Short mmCIF file of C-alpha atoms in Angstrom, two decimals:
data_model
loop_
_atom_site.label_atom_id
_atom_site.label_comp_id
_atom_site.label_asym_id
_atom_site.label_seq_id
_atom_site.Cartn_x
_atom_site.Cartn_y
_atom_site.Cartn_z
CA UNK A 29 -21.53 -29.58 -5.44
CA UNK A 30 -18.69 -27.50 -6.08
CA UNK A 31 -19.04 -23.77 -7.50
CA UNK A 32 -17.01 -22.03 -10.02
CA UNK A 33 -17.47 -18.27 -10.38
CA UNK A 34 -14.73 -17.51 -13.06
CA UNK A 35 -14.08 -13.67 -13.80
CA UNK A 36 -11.79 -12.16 -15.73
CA UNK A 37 -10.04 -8.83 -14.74
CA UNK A 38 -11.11 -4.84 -15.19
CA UNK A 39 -10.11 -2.98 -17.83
CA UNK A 40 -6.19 -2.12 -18.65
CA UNK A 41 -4.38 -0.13 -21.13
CA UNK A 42 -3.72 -2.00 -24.64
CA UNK A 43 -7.14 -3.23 -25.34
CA UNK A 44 -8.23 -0.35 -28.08
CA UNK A 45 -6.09 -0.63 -30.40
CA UNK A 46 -6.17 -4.05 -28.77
CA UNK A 47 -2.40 -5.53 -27.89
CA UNK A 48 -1.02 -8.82 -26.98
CA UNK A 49 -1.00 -8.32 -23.49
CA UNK A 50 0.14 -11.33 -22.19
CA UNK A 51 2.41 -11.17 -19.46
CA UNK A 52 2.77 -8.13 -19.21
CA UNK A 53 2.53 -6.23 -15.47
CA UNK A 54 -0.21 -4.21 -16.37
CA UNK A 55 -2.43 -2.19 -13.45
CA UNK A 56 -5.79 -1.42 -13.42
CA UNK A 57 -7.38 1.91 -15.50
CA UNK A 58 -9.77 3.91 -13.25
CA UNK A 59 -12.48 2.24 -15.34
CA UNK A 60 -10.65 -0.90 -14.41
CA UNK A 61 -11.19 -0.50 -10.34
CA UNK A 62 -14.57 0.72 -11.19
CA UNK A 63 -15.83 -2.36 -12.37
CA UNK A 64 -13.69 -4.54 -10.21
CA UNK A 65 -15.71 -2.86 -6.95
CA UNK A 66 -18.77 -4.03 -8.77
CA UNK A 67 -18.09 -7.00 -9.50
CA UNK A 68 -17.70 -7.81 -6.33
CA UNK A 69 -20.48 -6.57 -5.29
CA UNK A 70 -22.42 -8.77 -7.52
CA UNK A 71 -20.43 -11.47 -6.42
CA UNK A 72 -20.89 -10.82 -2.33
CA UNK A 73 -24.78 -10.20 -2.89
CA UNK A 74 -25.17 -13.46 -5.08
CA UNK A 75 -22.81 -16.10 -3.94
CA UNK A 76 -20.69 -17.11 -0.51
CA UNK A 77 -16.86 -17.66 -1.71
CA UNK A 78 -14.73 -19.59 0.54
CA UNK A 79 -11.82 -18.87 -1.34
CA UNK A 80 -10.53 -16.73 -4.10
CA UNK A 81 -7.47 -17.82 -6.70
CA UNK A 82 -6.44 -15.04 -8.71
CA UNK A 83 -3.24 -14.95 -11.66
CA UNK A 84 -0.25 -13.43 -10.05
CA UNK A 85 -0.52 -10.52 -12.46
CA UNK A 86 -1.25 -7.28 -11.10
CA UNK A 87 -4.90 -6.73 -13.06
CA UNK A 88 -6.19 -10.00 -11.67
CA UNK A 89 -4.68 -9.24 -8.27
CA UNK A 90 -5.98 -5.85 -8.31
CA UNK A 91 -9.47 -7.34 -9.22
CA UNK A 92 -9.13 -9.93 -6.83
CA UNK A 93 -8.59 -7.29 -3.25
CA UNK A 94 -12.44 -5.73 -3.63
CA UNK A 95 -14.10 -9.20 -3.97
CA UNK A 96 -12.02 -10.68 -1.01
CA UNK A 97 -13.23 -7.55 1.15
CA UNK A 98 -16.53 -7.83 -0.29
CA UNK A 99 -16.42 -11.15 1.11
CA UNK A 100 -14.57 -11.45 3.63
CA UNK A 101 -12.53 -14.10 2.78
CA UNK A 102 -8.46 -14.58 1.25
CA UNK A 103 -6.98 -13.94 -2.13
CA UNK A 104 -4.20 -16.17 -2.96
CA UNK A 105 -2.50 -16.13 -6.79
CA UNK A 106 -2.21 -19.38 -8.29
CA UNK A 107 0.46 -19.67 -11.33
CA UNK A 108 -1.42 -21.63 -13.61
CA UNK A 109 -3.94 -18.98 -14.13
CA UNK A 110 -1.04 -16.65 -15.41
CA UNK A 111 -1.62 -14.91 -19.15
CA UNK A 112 -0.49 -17.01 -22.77
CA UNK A 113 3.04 -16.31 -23.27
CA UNK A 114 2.96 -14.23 -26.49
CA UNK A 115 6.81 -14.38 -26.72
CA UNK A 116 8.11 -12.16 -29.27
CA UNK A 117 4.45 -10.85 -29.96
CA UNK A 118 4.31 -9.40 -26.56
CA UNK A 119 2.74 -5.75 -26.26
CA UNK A 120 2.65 -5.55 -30.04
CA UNK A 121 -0.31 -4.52 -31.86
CA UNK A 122 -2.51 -6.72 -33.75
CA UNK A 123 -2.02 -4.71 -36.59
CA UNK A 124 1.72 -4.73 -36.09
CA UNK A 125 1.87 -8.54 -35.52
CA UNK A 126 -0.46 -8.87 -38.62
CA UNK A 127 2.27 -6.78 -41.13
CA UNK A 128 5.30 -8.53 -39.29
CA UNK A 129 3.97 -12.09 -39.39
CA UNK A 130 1.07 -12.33 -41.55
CA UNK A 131 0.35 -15.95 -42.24
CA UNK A 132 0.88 -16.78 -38.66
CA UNK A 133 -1.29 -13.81 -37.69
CA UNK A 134 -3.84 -15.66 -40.02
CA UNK A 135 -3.45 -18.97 -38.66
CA UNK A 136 -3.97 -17.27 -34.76
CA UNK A 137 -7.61 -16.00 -35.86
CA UNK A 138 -8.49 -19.83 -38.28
CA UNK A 139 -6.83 -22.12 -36.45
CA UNK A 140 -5.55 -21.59 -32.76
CA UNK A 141 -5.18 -25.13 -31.83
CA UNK A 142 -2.08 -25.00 -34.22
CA UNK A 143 -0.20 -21.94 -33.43
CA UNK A 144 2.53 -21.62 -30.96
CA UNK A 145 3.86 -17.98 -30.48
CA UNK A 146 7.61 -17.10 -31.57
CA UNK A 147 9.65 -17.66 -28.11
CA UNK A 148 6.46 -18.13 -26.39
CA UNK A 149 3.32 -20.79 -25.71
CA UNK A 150 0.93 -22.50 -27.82
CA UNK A 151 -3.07 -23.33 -25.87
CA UNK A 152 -2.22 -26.74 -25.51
CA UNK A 153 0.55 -25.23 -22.82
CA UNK A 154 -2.19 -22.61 -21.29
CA UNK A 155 -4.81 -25.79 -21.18
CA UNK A 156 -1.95 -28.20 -19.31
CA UNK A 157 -1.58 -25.07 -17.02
CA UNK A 158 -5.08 -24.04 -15.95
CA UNK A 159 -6.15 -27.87 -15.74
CA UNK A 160 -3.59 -27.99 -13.33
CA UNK A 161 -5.02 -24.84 -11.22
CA UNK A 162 -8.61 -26.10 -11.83
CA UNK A 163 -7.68 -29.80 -10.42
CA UNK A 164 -6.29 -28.00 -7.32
CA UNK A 165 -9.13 -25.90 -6.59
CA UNK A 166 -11.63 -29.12 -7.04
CA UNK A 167 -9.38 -31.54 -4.99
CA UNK A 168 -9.00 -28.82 -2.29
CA UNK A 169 -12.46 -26.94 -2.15
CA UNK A 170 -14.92 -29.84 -3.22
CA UNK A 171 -18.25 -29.00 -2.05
CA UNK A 172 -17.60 -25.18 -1.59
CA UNK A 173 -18.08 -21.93 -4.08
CA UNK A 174 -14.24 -20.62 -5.18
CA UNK A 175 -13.79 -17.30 -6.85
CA UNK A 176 -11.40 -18.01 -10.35
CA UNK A 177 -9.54 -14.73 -11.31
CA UNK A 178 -8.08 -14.99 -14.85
CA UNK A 179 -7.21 -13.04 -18.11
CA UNK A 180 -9.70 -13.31 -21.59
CA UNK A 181 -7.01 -16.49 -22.96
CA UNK A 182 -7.20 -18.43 -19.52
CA UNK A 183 -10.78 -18.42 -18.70
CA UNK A 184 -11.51 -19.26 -22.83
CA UNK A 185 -9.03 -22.38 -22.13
CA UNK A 186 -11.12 -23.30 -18.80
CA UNK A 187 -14.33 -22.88 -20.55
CA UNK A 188 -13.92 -24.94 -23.46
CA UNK A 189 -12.41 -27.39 -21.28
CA UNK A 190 -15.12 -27.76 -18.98
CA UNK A 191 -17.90 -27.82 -21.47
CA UNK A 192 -16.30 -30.04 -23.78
CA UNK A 193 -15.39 -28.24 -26.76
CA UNK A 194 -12.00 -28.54 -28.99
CA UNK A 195 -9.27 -25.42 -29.16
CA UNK A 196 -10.88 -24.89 -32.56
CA UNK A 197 -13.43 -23.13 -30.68
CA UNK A 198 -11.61 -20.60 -29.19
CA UNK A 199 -12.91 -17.61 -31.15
CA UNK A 200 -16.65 -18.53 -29.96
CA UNK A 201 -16.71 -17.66 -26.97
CA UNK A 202 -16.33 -13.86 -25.70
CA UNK A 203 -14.91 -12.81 -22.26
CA UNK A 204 -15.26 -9.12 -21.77
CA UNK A 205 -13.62 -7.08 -18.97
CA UNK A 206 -15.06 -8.11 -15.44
CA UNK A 207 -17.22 -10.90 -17.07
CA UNK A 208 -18.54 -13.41 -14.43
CA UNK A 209 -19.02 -16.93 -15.54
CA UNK A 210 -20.57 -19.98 -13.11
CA UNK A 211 -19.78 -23.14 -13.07
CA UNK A 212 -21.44 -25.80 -11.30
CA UNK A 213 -19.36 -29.37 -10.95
CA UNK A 214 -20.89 -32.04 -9.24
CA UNK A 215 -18.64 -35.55 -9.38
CA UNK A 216 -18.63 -35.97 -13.42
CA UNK A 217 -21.35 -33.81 -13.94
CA UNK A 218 -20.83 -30.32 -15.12
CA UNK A 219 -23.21 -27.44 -15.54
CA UNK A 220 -22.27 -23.99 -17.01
CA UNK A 221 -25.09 -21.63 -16.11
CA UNK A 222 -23.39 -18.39 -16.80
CA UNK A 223 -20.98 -17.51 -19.98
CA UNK A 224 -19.90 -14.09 -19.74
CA UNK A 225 -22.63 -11.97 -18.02
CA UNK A 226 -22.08 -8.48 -17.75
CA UNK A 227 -25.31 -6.95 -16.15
CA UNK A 228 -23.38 -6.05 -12.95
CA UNK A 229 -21.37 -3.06 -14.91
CA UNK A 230 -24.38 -0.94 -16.66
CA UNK A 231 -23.77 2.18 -15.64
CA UNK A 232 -20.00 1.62 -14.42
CA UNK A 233 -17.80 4.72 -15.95
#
């Protein structure tokens, strides 16, 4: 059986009032590197990585370096976990995109599946991308536990691939800062046991 444990980064600057953050370079808040060291000590208490695969952005790799010490094994960044391309959206406000663009601000929160982002991708180019990372991982590492670093868009696109649901369904499912998610895949069979869980970071400040 191979294991999945799928976080997404700490927390960054742009998230209240929340940007499109995209590909942006961002680095870690205090707060950020704060829940990042316990995270991975969640992850190091709980589970026995062999590997960790983390978006070349600085927030994931940042996230990444504690859980690789934690566990004593090597961080390596993967391109297809990199952030949507917002394009011409990028580090604008939702607020500002909504005034600028309106009905295609609309259209992002109704209907996902059919939006692609002026100059930049739509999820049907984030899901060709992360299937590609995820087939790597499960060719490579079959039978061993693999550490998934990612941003809130990417680990929504592996999600809903892996538990069968359509792009529609984007908006249902949450991903907050340092979220761990575990994935069990066992030949065709595969069993999410963990969406989002959080518990690790009460009391983080």
């Amino acid at each position: 059986m191979t294991k999945i444990i799928l976080i997404r980064h700490g927390n960054v600057e742009g998230l209240k009032p929340e940007r499109f953050r995209g590909r942006a370079d961002l680095e870690l808040t205090p707060f950020g590197v704060a829940q990042a060291t316990a995270t991975a000590q969640r992850i190091a208490a709980a589970w026995h990585p062999c590997a960790i695969f983390t978006s070349p952005l600085r927030r994931c790799v940042s996230t990444s370096r504690p859980i690789a010490d934690a566990c004593g094994v090597p961080s390596e960044t993967i391109d297809g976990l990199v952030d949507l391309d917002y394009g011409a959206w990028q580090w604008k406000t939702h607020d500002e995109a909504r005034r600028e663009s309106p009905q295609l601000f609309d259209a992002w929160r109704s209907a996902p599946q059919l939006v692609r982002f002026p100059e930049g991708e739509s999820l049907q180019d984030l899901v060709a991308r992360t299937s590609d990372a995820l087939r790597f991982v499960l060719n490579k590492y079959a039978g061993n536990t693999v550490v998934l670093v990612g941003h809130d868009s990417v680990n929504k696109a592996l999600l809903l691939q892996l538990i069968d649901q359509p792009l529609s369904a984007y908006w249902r499912l949450a991903q907050d800062c340092c979220a761990i998610n575990e994935i069990d895949i066992e030949e065709t069979t595969i069993r999410v046991s963990r969406i989002n869980e959080t518990h690790h970071l009460i009391g983080v400040t």
